[in-house]
Coordinates of C-alpha atoms in Angstrom, one line a residue:
Chain A
X1 CA 65.3 81.2 106.9
X2 CA 62.5 78.7 106.5
X3 CA 61.6 77.0 103.3
X4 CA 58.0 78.5 103.4
X5 CA 59.7 81.9 103.9
X6 CA 61.8 81.3 100.9
X7 CA 58.8 80.5 98.7
X8 CA 57.2 83.7 99.9
X9 CA 60.1 85.7 98.6
X10 CA 60.3 84.0 95.4
X11 CA 59.0 86.2 92.5
X12 CA 56.8 84.9 89.8
X13 CA 58.0 85.0 86.3
X14 CA 55.5 87.7 85.5
X15 CA 56.7 89.7 88.6
X16 CA 60.3 89.3 87.5
X17 CA 59.6 90.4 83.9
X18 CA 57.8 93.4 85.1
X19 CA 60.6 94.6 87.5
X20 CA 63.4 93.8 84.9
X21 CA 61.5 96.1 82.4
X22 CA 61.1 98.8 85.0
X23 CA 64.7 98.6 85.9
X24 CA 65.8 98.8 82.3
X25 CA 63.7 102.1 81.8
X26 CA 65.1 103.5 85.1
X27 CA 68.7 102.7 84.0
X28 CA 68.4 105.2 81.1
X29 CA 67.5 108.0 83.6
X30 CA 70.9 109.3 84.5
X31 CA 72.2 112.7 85.8
X32 CA 74.7 114.3 83.6
X33 CA 77.6 115.9 85.3
X34 CA 77.0 119.7 85.2
X35 CA 79.7 122.1 84.3
X36 CA 79.6 123.5 87.5
X37 CA 80.1 120.1 89.4
X38 CA 83.0 119.3 86.9
X39 CA 84.5 122.5 87.7
X40 CA 84.3 122.0 91.3
X41 CA 85.7 118.5 91.3
X42 CA 88.7 119.6 88.9
X43 CA 89.4 122.8 91.2
X44 CA 89.8 120.2 94.1
X45 CA 92.1 118.0 92.1
X46 CA 94.2 120.8 91.2
X47 CA 94.4 122.1 94.7
X48 CA 95.0 118.8 96.2
X49 CA 97.5 117.9 93.4
X50 CA 100.7 116.5 95.1
X51 CA 104.1 118.2 94.3
X52 CA 105.7 116.6 91.2
X53 CA 107.7 113.6 92.2
X54 CA 110.4 114.4 89.8
X55 CA 112.6 117.4 90.8
X56 CA 113.7 120.0 88.5
X57 CA 116.7 119.1 86.5
X58 CA 119.7 121.0 87.6
X59 CA 123.0 121.0 85.6
X60 CA 126.1 119.7 87.6
X61 CA 128.8 122.2 88.5
X62 CA 131.3 121.1 85.8
X63 CA 129.1 122.0 82.8
X64 CA 128.1 125.1 84.2
X65 CA 131.6 126.0 85.0
X66 CA 132.9 125.1 81.4
X67 CA 130.0 127.2 80.0
X68 CA 131.0 130.3 82.2
X69 CA 134.7 129.8 80.8
X70 CA 133.6 129.8 77.2
X71 CA 133.1 126.4 76.4
X72 CA 135.7 123.9 75.4
X73 CA 138.0 126.4 73.8
X74 CA 138.1 128.5 77.0
X75 CA 138.8 125.3 78.8
X76 CA 141.9 124.4 76.6
X77 CA 143.2 128.0 76.9
X78 CA 142.8 127.8 80.6
X79 CA 144.6 124.5 80.9
X80 CA 147.5 125.6 78.6
X81 CA 148.1 128.8 80.6
X82 CA 148.1 126.6 83.9
X83 CA 150.7 124.1 82.4
X84 CA 152.8 127.0 81.3
X85 CA 152.7 128.4 84.7
X86 CA 153.7 125.3 86.3
X87 CA 156.6 124.8 83.9
X88 CA 157.9 128.2 84.6
X89 CA 157.7 127.5 88.3
X90 CA 159.7 124.4 88.2
X91 CA 162.0 124.5 85.3
X92 CA 162.7 128.3 85.0
X93 CA 162.5 129.3 88.7
X94 CA 166.0 131.1 88.5
X95 CA 164.8 133.2 85.7
X96 CA 162.4 135.0 88.0
X97 CA 164.2 134.5 91.4
X98 CA 165.5 138.0 91.3
X99 CA 162.2 139.4 90.6
X100 CA 161.1 141.9 93.3
X101 CA 157.3 141.0 93.6
X102 CA 156.7 144.6 94.6
X103 CA 158.2 145.9 91.5
X104 CA 156.7 146.8 88.2
X105 CA 155.1 143.8 86.4
X106 CA 156.8 144.6 83.2
X107 CA 160.1 143.6 84.4
X108 CA 158.8 140.2 85.0
X109 CA 157.2 139.8 81.6
X110 CA 160.2 141.0 79.9
X111 CA 162.2 138.4 81.8
X112 CA 160.2 135.5 80.9
X113 CA 159.7 136.2 77.2
X114 CA 163.0 137.6 76.6
X115 CA 164.4 135.7 73.5
X116 CA 167.8 135.9 75.3
X117 CA 166.4 133.5 77.8
X118 CA 168.4 130.6 76.2
X119 CA 167.1 127.9 78.8
X120 CA 163.8 128.2 77.5
X121 CA 164.9 128.0 73.9
X122 CA 166.7 125.0 74.6
X123 CA 163.7 123.4 76.3
X124 CA 161.6 124.1 73.4
X125 CA 164.2 122.7 70.9
X126 CA 165.1 119.7 73.0
X127 CA 162.0 119.0 74.7
Chain B
X1 CA 105.1 114.4 81.1
X2 CA 102.3 112.1 79.3
X3 CA 99.0 114.0 78.8
X4 CA 95.9 112.0 78.8
X5 CA 93.0 112.9 76.3
X6 CA 90.4 110.9 78.2
X7 CA 89.6 108.8 74.9
X8 CA 92.0 106.1 75.6
X9 CA 91.6 103.0 77.9
X10 CA 94.2 103.9 80.3
X11 CA 93.7 102.0 83.5
X12 CA 92.2 104.0 86.6
X13 CA 95.3 103.0 88.7
X14 CA 97.7 104.3 86.1
X15 CA 95.8 107.6 85.9
X16 CA 95.8 107.9 89.6
X17 CA 99.5 107.2 89.8
X18 CA 100.2 109.9 87.1
X19 CA 98.0 112.4 89.1
X20 CA 100.0 111.7 92.2
X21 CA 103.1 112.3 90.1
X22 CA 101.7 115.8 89.1
X23 CA 99.9 115.1 86.0
X24 CA 96.8 117.2 86.1
X25 CA 95.6 115.8 82.7
X26 CA 95.0 112.5 84.5
X27 CA 92.6 114.1 87.0
X28 CA 90.4 115.3 84.0
X29 CA 90.1 111.7 82.8
X30 CA 89.5 110.3 86.3
X31 CA 86.9 113.1 86.8
X32 CA 84.9 112.2 83.7
X33 CA 84.9 108.7 84.4
X34 CA 83.8 108.5 88.1
X35 CA 82.0 111.7 89.0
X36 CA 78.9 110.5 87.1
X37 CA 78.5 107.1 88.8
X38 CA 79.1 108.8 92.2
X39 CA 76.6 111.4 91.5
X40 CA 73.9 109.0 90.2
X41 CA 74.2 106.6 93.1
X42 CA 74.1 109.6 95.5
X43 CA 71.0 110.9 93.7
X44 CA 69.3 107.6 93.8
X45 CA 70.0 107.3 97.4
X46 CA 69.3 110.9 98.6
X47 CA 66.8 111.9 95.9
X48 CA 68.2 115.3 96.0
X49 CA 70.4 116.7 93.3
X50 CA 72.1 119.4 95.2
X51 CA 73.1 116.9 97.9
X52 CA 74.0 114.2 95.5
X53 CA 76.5 116.8 93.6
X54 CA 78.0 117.6 97.1
X55 CA 78.6 113.9 97.9
X56 CA 80.1 113.2 94.5
X57 CA 82.5 116.2 94.9
X58 CA 83.5 115.0 98.5
X59 CA 83.9 111.5 97.0
X60 CA 86.2 112.7 94.5
X61 CA 88.1 114.8 96.7
X62 CA 89.0 112.0 99.0
X63 CA 90.2 110.2 95.9
X64 CA 92.7 113.1 95.1
X65 CA 93.9 113.1 98.9
X66 CA 94.5 109.3 98.8
X67 CA 96.2 109.4 95.5
X68 CA 99.9 109.4 96.9
X69 CA 99.1 106.5 99.1
X70 CA 97.0 104.4 96.9
X71 CA 98.1 100.9 97.0
X72 CA 97.7 99.3 93.6
X73 CA 96.1 96.0 93.3
X74 CA 94.2 96.2 96.7
X75 CA 90.8 97.5 95.4
X76 CA 89.3 98.9 92.2
X77 CA 89.0 102.7 92.2
X78 CA 85.4 102.5 91.0
X79 CA 84.5 100.2 94.1
X80 CA 86.3 102.4 96.4
X81 CA 84.6 105.3 95.2
X82 CA 81.2 103.6 95.5
X83 CA 82.0 102.7 99.1
X84 CA 82.8 106.3 99.9
X85 CA 79.7 107.4 98.1
X86 CA 77.6 104.9 100.2
X87 CA 79.0 106.0 103.4
X88 CA 78.6 109.7 102.7
X89 CA 75.0 109.1 101.8
X90 CA 74.4 107.1 104.8
X91 CA 75.9 109.8 107.0
X92 CA 73.3 112.3 105.3
X93 CA 70.3 110.0 105.7
X94 CA 71.3 109.5 109.4
X95 CA 71.5 113.2 109.7
X96 CA 68.0 113.6 108.3
X97 CA 66.3 111.0 110.3
X98 CA 68.4 111.9 113.4
X99 CA 68.6 108.2 114.3
X100 CA 71.1 105.5 113.7
X101 CA 70.3 103.4 110.6
X102 CA 71.8 100.3 112.1
X103 CA 69.4 100.4 115.1
X104 CA 66.4 101.4 112.9
X105 CA 64.1 98.4 112.2
X106 CA 63.6 97.6 108.7
X107 CA 59.8 97.9 107.8
X108 CA 57.9 94.7 107.0
X109 CA 57.5 94.1 103.3
X110 CA 53.8 94.9 103.5
X111 CA 53.7 97.6 106.1
X112 CA 50.2 98.9 105.9
X113 CA 49.9 102.7 105.4
X114 CA 53.1 103.2 103.5
X115 CA 52.1 105.1 100.4
X116 CA 53.8 104.5 97.2
X117 CA 53.5 107.5 94.9
X118 CA 52.7 106.4 91.5
X119 CA 52.3 108.9 88.8
X120 CA 49.6 108.0 86.3
X121 CA 51.3 106.6 83.2
X122 CA 54.6 106.9 84.1
X123 CA 56.2 103.4 85.1
X124 CA 59.5 104.6 85.8
X125 CA 58.2 107.3 88.4
X126 CA 56.3 104.4 89.9
X127 CA 59.3 102.3 90.4
X128 CA 61.3 105.2 91.7
X129 CA 58.5 105.8 94.0
X130 CA 58.5 102.3 95.2
X131 CA 62.3 102.3 95.5
X132 CA 62.1 105.1 97.9
X133 CA 59.9 103.2 100.2
X134 CA 62.5 100.4 100.6
X135 CA 64.9 100.5 103.6
X136 CA 68.3 101.9 102.8
X137 CA 70.3 98.7 102.6
X138 CA 67.8 97.1 100.3
X139 CA 67.5 100.1 98.2
X140 CA 71.2 100.4 97.9
X141 CA 71.6 96.9 96.9
X142 CA 69.1 96.9 94.3
X143 CA 70.4 100.1 92.9
X144 CA 73.9 98.6 92.7
X145 CA 72.7 95.7 91.1
X146 CA 69.9 96.5 88.7
X147 CA 70.6 100.4 88.0
X148 CA 74.4 100.3 88.0
X149 CA 74.5 96.8 86.9
X150 CA 77.4 95.5 89.3
X151 CA 78.0 92.0 90.3
X152 CA 77.2 90.7 93.8
X153 CA 80.8 90.3 94.9
X154 CA 81.3 93.8 94.0
X155 CA 78.3 95.0 95.7
X156 CA 79.3 93.0 98.8
X157 CA 82.7 94.7 98.7
X158 CA 81.0 98.1 98.6
X159 CA 78.5 97.4 101.4
X160 CA 81.1 95.6 103.5
X161 CA 79.0 92.5 103.8
X162 CA 78.8 89.0 102.6
X163 CA 77.6 87.9 99.2
X164 CA 74.9 86.0 100.8
X165 CA 73.8 89.0 102.7
X166 CA 73.5 90.8 99.2
X167 CA 71.5 88.1 97.8
X168 CA 69.1 88.3 100.7
X169 CA 68.8 92.1 100.4
X170 CA 68.1 91.9 96.7
X171 CA 65.6 89.1 97.2
X172 CA 63.7 91.0 99.8
X173 CA 64.0 94.3 98.1
X174 CA 62.5 92.9 94.9
X175 CA 59.8 91.1 96.9
X176 CA 58.9 94.3 98.4
X177 CA 58.9 96.1 95.0
X178 CA 56.6 93.4 93.5
X179 CA 54.3 93.9 96.4
X180 CA 54.3 97.6 96.1
X181 CA 53.6 97.4 92.4
X182 CA 51.0 94.7 92.6
X183 CA 47.6 95.6 91.4
X184 CA 48.9 98.3 89.4
X185 CA 49.9 96.3 86.4
X186 CA 47.2 97.4 84.1
X187 CA 47.8 100.9 85.4
X188 CA 51.5 100.4 84.5
X189 CA 50.9 99.0 81.1
X190 CA 51.4 95.4 82.0
X191 CA 48.8 92.5 81.7
X192 CA 48.0 90.8 85.0

């Protein structure tokens, strides 16, 4: 670009003032977003919306199991029953050794909780 | 999940990340902030409201689509949207003329026979009419600088040219406008 050409392109102060004034007026002329356009843009946004990055919260197995068993009271009862079963199996195996597994269940129950079952009483008293 | 009411000054990138995370209230704020500038730039380039609305919608759709992959800190969302809008407008102008703009020669500043439509007593219409006679790149540079009030470095980023090239386009564009409006000073309410 030659200096003469630069001089040719340079605006006079008057020209600059006129243009600046015209630009200022035209700046004020702005289109508003119509409700229709806003609706179309938002519809696109919702349709293109990525899946939520945070997966839905799922409770772990243990809390759900505890809830199904009746809460902490149910859990304690279940644990106590399990411990009793283990004790019966190891400490008093001879009490039920003669039980026919195919006989009536009442026989087993009566044998386990018969007050005459002295070894159980001794265990309770002596620990 | 945080809801955005549009009145705060939450950064665009924060909003876009929230939208990418599934927060649709962020999309509402971004729509209110950016659809208008896209619409107005497209309207000034295309001089057709219907086409300008289509361009603005398409530019915003591209923003929604790129949201999950947006790399924070690389570009301003507004600059990126202006660039997309500019490209969409260029495509439409090319289709209108059915020739490549890059190959099309820019008319000389004082091309004889180019008629500037000046409406009596309306200076803004006169300037708008003069703007429409400018080559597209000069018109875009002047629109971004003097109507959208952006800085030259941002204009350079939008137009993907150097700052010096922006300055040259602005200089030539304003020279052309001044020539188009010359002799109309009194008609436009200015003293010669």
